[in-house]
Short mmCIF file of C-alpha atoms and ligand atoms in Angstrom, two decimals:
data_model
loop_
_atom_site.label_atom_id
_atom_site.label_comp_id
_atom_site.label_asym_id
_atom_site.label_seq_id
_atom_site.Cartn_x
_atom_site.Cartn_y
_atom_site.Cartn_z
CA MET A 250 0.00 0.00 0.00
CA ARG A 251 1.54 3.29 -1.02
CA ILE A 252 0.80 6.97 -0.83
CA GLU A 253 3.16 9.87 -1.41
CA ASN A 254 6.13 7.49 -1.25
CA GLN A 255 4.98 6.03 2.06
CA THR A 256 4.18 2.38 2.60
CA PHE A 257 2.12 1.09 5.45
CA ASP A 258 3.11 -2.39 6.51
CA LYS A 259 1.41 -2.10 9.89
CA ILE A 260 -0.86 0.11 11.94
CA ILE A 261 -0.08 0.71 15.61
CA PHE A 262 -3.08 0.89 17.91
CA ALA A 263 -2.09 3.16 20.78
CA THR A 264 -3.94 1.67 23.73
CA SER A 265 -2.84 0.04 26.98
CA ASN A 266 -6.37 -1.17 27.73
CA GLN A 267 -6.53 -4.92 27.04
CA GLY A 268 -10.34 -4.97 26.98
CA LYS A 269 -10.36 -2.38 24.18
CA MET A 270 -7.56 -4.14 22.32
CA ASP A 271 -9.39 -7.49 22.34
CA GLU A 272 -12.45 -5.82 20.78
CA ILE A 273 -10.36 -3.87 18.24
CA LYS A 274 -8.58 -7.05 17.09
CA MET A 275 -11.92 -8.82 16.68
CA ILE A 276 -13.54 -5.93 14.77
CA MET A 277 -10.50 -5.43 12.51
CA LYS A 278 -9.69 -9.13 12.03
CA ASP A 279 -9.92 -9.00 8.22
CA SER A 280 -7.90 -5.79 7.89
CA ARG A 281 -5.43 -5.87 4.97
CA ILE A 282 -2.80 -4.16 7.13
CA PRO A 283 -1.85 -5.87 10.42
CA ILE A 284 -2.86 -3.99 13.57
CA VAL A 285 -0.38 -4.20 16.43
CA SER A 286 -0.86 -3.10 20.01
CA LEU A 287 1.61 -0.92 21.93
CA LYS A 288 2.72 -4.05 23.77
CA GLU A 289 3.30 -5.96 20.53
CA ALA A 290 5.24 -3.01 19.12
CA GLY A 291 7.39 -2.98 22.30
CA ILE A 292 6.39 0.58 23.16
CA GLU A 293 5.91 1.85 26.69
CA ALA A 294 4.46 5.32 26.90
CA ASP A 295 2.74 7.29 29.61
CA ILE A 296 0.61 9.74 27.68
CA GLU A 297 -1.00 12.67 29.47
CA GLU A 298 -4.62 12.81 28.31
CA ASN A 299 -5.24 16.47 28.99
CA GLY A 300 -7.83 17.13 26.28
CA ARG A 301 -11.36 18.34 27.08
CA THR A 302 -13.11 16.09 24.58
CA PHE A 303 -12.92 12.49 23.36
CA GLU A 304 -11.70 13.85 19.99
CA GLU A 305 -8.86 15.84 21.56
CA ASN A 306 -7.69 12.92 23.69
CA ALA A 307 -7.85 10.41 20.83
CA VAL A 308 -5.70 12.71 18.69
CA ILE A 309 -3.23 13.33 21.57
CA LYS A 310 -2.72 9.57 21.98
CA ALA A 311 -2.42 8.76 18.27
CA LYS A 312 -0.15 11.74 17.53
CA THR A 313 2.21 11.00 20.45
CA ILE A 314 2.82 7.43 19.28
CA MET A 315 2.99 8.39 15.59
CA GLU A 316 5.71 10.94 16.42
CA LEU A 317 7.58 8.37 18.53
CA THR A 318 7.50 5.62 15.89
CA GLY A 319 6.95 7.29 12.52
CA CYS A 320 4.13 4.76 11.93
CA LEU A 321 0.50 5.28 11.02
CA THR A 322 -1.15 5.18 14.46
CA LEU A 323 -4.73 4.79 15.62
CA ALA A 324 -6.05 5.52 19.11
CA ASP A 325 -9.38 5.15 20.92
CA ASP A 326 -10.73 7.59 23.48
CA SER A 327 -14.00 6.48 24.94
CA GLY A 328 -16.20 6.65 28.00
CA LEU A 329 -19.60 6.54 29.62
CA GLU A 330 -21.84 9.65 29.64
CA VAL A 331 -24.64 9.59 32.21
CA ASP A 332 -27.18 12.36 31.57
CA PHE A 333 -28.54 12.57 35.16
CA ILE A 334 -25.09 13.47 36.49
CA ASN A 335 -24.17 16.01 33.80
CA LYS A 336 -22.60 13.46 31.45
CA GLU A 337 -20.11 12.23 34.05
CA PRO A 338 -17.75 10.39 34.07
CA GLY A 339 -17.27 11.22 30.34
CA VAL A 340 -13.64 11.76 29.37
CA TYR A 341 -12.71 10.89 32.97
CA SER A 342 -14.23 7.38 32.75
CA ALA A 343 -10.92 5.57 33.24
CA ARG A 344 -9.85 7.98 36.02
CA TYR A 345 -13.25 8.14 37.82
CA MET A 346 -12.64 7.42 41.55
CA GLY A 347 -9.01 6.61 40.68
CA GLU A 348 -7.52 4.54 37.86
CA ASP A 349 -6.92 1.53 40.14
CA THR A 350 -10.33 1.44 41.81
CA PRO A 351 -12.16 -1.79 40.90
CA TYR A 352 -15.07 -1.38 38.48
CA SER A 353 -17.39 -3.08 40.96
CA VAL A 354 -16.87 0.02 43.15
CA LYS A 355 -17.12 2.54 40.28
CA ASN A 356 -20.28 0.89 38.96
CA ARG A 357 -21.86 0.82 42.42
CA SER A 358 -21.08 4.52 42.83
CA ILE A 359 -22.86 5.40 39.58
CA ILE A 360 -25.89 3.27 40.48
CA ASP A 361 -26.04 4.97 43.90
CA ARG A 362 -25.84 8.45 42.37
CA LEU A 363 -28.89 7.61 40.27
CA LYS A 364 -31.07 6.58 43.26
CA GLU A 365 -33.59 9.33 42.46
CA ALA A 366 -33.66 8.68 38.69
CA GLU A 367 -36.41 6.66 37.00
CA GLY A 368 -37.00 5.50 33.42
CA GLU A 369 -35.70 7.92 30.81
CA GLU A 370 -33.90 9.91 33.50
CA ARG A 371 -31.42 7.02 33.59
CA SER A 372 -30.33 7.60 29.98
CA ALA A 373 -26.65 7.09 29.26
CA ARG A 374 -24.36 6.14 26.41
CA PHE A 375 -20.93 4.86 25.57
CA VAL A 376 -19.02 7.18 23.26
CA CYS A 377 -15.93 6.23 21.26
CA VAL A 378 -13.74 8.41 19.08
CA ILE A 379 -11.04 6.77 17.00
CA ALA A 380 -8.25 8.99 15.69
CA ALA A 381 -5.74 8.11 12.97
CA CYS A 382 -2.52 10.10 12.68
CA PHE A 383 -0.36 9.70 9.56
CA PRO A 384 3.38 10.41 9.53
CA ASP A 385 2.75 13.20 6.99
CA GLY A 386 0.56 15.05 9.48
CA ARG A 387 -2.91 14.05 8.25
CA THR A 388 -5.40 13.34 11.02
CA VAL A 389 -8.74 11.57 10.62
CA THR A 390 -11.34 10.95 13.35
CA ALA A 391 -14.49 8.80 13.55
CA LYS A 392 -17.12 8.67 16.30
CA GLY A 393 -19.61 6.03 17.43
CA THR A 394 -22.14 5.84 20.28
CA ILE A 395 -24.47 3.29 21.83
CA GLU A 396 -27.50 4.53 23.77
CA GLY A 397 -28.87 2.85 26.87
CA ARG A 398 -29.86 3.36 30.49
CA ILE A 399 -28.02 2.83 33.75
CA ALA A 400 -29.10 -0.53 35.17
CA TYR A 401 -30.34 -0.86 38.77
CA GLU A 402 -27.67 -3.48 39.45
CA GLU A 403 -24.61 -4.89 37.69
CA ARG A 404 -25.43 -7.63 35.19
CA GLY A 405 -23.19 -9.77 32.99
CA THR A 406 -19.57 -10.83 33.01
CA HIS A 407 -18.53 -10.11 29.42
CA GLY A 408 -16.55 -7.08 28.34
CA PHE A 409 -14.84 -4.71 30.74
CA GLY A 410 -15.23 -1.44 32.63
CA TYR A 411 -18.79 -0.13 32.81
CA ASP A 412 -20.28 -2.90 30.63
CA PRO A 413 -22.30 -4.45 33.50
CA ILE A 414 -24.30 -1.22 34.03
CA LEU A 415 -25.15 -0.01 30.52
CA TYR A 416 -28.54 -1.59 29.86
CA VAL A 417 -29.69 -1.51 26.22
CA PRO A 418 -33.52 -1.74 26.24
CA GLU A 419 -33.71 -2.87 22.59
CA TYR A 420 -31.94 -6.12 23.45
CA ASP A 421 -33.01 -6.33 27.11
CA LYS A 422 -29.35 -6.80 28.07
CA THR A 423 -26.48 -4.85 29.51
CA THR A 424 -23.47 -4.73 27.21
CA GLY A 425 -21.84 -6.97 29.83
CA GLU A 426 -24.44 -9.65 29.06
CA MET A 427 -23.75 -9.56 25.32
CA GLU A 428 -21.46 -12.03 23.56
CA PRO A 429 -18.35 -10.14 22.38
CA GLU A 430 -19.19 -10.56 18.65
CA PHE A 431 -22.66 -9.18 19.25
CA LYS A 432 -21.46 -6.23 21.32
CA ASN A 433 -18.98 -5.36 18.54
CA GLN A 434 -21.78 -5.28 15.96
CA ILE A 435 -23.75 -2.62 17.82
CA SER A 436 -21.22 -0.89 20.08
CA HIS A 437 -19.76 2.61 20.04
CA ARG A 438 -16.34 1.07 19.28
CA GLY A 439 -17.63 -1.16 16.47
CA LYS A 440 -19.41 1.79 14.83
CA ALA A 441 -16.43 4.15 15.18
CA LEU A 442 -13.94 1.58 13.89
CA ARG A 443 -16.06 0.60 10.89
CA LEU A 444 -16.48 4.28 10.02
CA MET A 445 -12.72 4.77 10.41
CA ARG A 446 -12.07 1.87 8.04
CA GLU A 447 -14.26 3.51 5.41
CA LYS A 448 -12.48 6.82 5.87
CA LEU A 449 -9.05 5.17 5.67
CA GLU A 450 -9.95 3.46 2.39
CA GLY A 451 -9.88 6.93 0.87
CA GLU A 452 -6.61 7.89 2.60
CA ILE A 453 -4.35 4.84 2.31
P1 ITT B 237 -5.99 3.85 26.74
O1 ITT B 237 -6.02 5.35 26.95
O2 ITT B 237 -4.66 3.24 26.95
O3 ITT B 237 -6.61 3.46 25.43
P2 ITT B 237 -7.96 3.87 28.88
O4 ITT B 237 -8.76 2.80 29.54
O5 ITT B 237 -7.24 4.84 29.78
O6 ITT B 237 -6.93 3.17 27.86
P3 ITT B 237 -9.75 5.95 27.97
O7 ITT B 237 -9.05 7.08 28.61
O8 ITT B 237 -10.31 6.12 26.58
O9 ITT B 237 -8.87 4.64 27.86
O10 ITT B 237 -10.95 5.53 28.95
C1 ITT B 237 -11.95 4.71 28.50
C2 ITT B 237 -12.73 4.20 29.70
O11 ITT B 237 -14.13 4.27 29.39
C3 ITT B 237 -12.43 2.74 29.96
O12 ITT B 237 -11.32 2.61 30.83
C4 ITT B 237 -13.75 2.27 30.56
O13 ITT B 237 -13.83 2.66 31.90
C5 ITT B 237 -14.78 3.08 29.78
N1 ITT B 237 -15.21 2.37 28.56
C6 ITT B 237 -14.93 2.69 27.27
N2 ITT B 237 -15.42 1.80 26.41
C7 ITT B 237 -16.04 0.88 27.17
C8 ITT B 237 -16.72 -0.32 26.88
O14 ITT B 237 -16.84 -0.76 25.63
N3 ITT B 237 -17.20 -1.03 27.89
C9 ITT B 237 -17.08 -0.62 29.15
N4 ITT B 237 -16.43 0.49 29.54
C10 ITT B 237 -15.91 1.24 28.55
#
């Protein structure tokens, strides 16, 4: 694959989150260009995510690793927006209550903060923005969301993070109760990545 004298023999996916990486590999399994994780590329990087939006943070992550490696780099910035609590935790989803706090505790905290909320007041969504940064400076972004409601209790053992508390009424399941292939078909990450693939077709 060639553009402006550049060849792309691999794409680095700049994430240290194994749950995300497992989904990304599954969604991109028939990609013509191999996708390698930071770990597989032997890169250790502590990136400061100081953006105010998912878009800004996704670009910060992809650009940092692209500049470090000279490779076409993708990154995912994502999170849970809960309407009743002003779209928290949002871009702070990983850092909410501390990066190392177990998700059983984070999920309980969100359920507790919604004690007074009923029905549609419990609306929430996962948001995912994927950014691609090319060595020549081009940047492309793609966004996906999945709408749901905050469950009254944790349900399901699939996935990671806040999956046990995002209930999707259409399927009568939390995303944590969905088989991984199914979640990828309808999820914020699946939508954003498929859109990114379409956009990259025109760029690579
Ligand atoms: P990288 O920056 O290394 O990619 P991270 O986990 O720090 O990993 P983010 O800053 O984008 O990534 O935070 C995303 C958080 O949002 C993630 O840690 C989960 O808490 C939550 N999240 C995102 N997508 C999710 C999903 O599909 N299921 C459950 N929780 C999700």
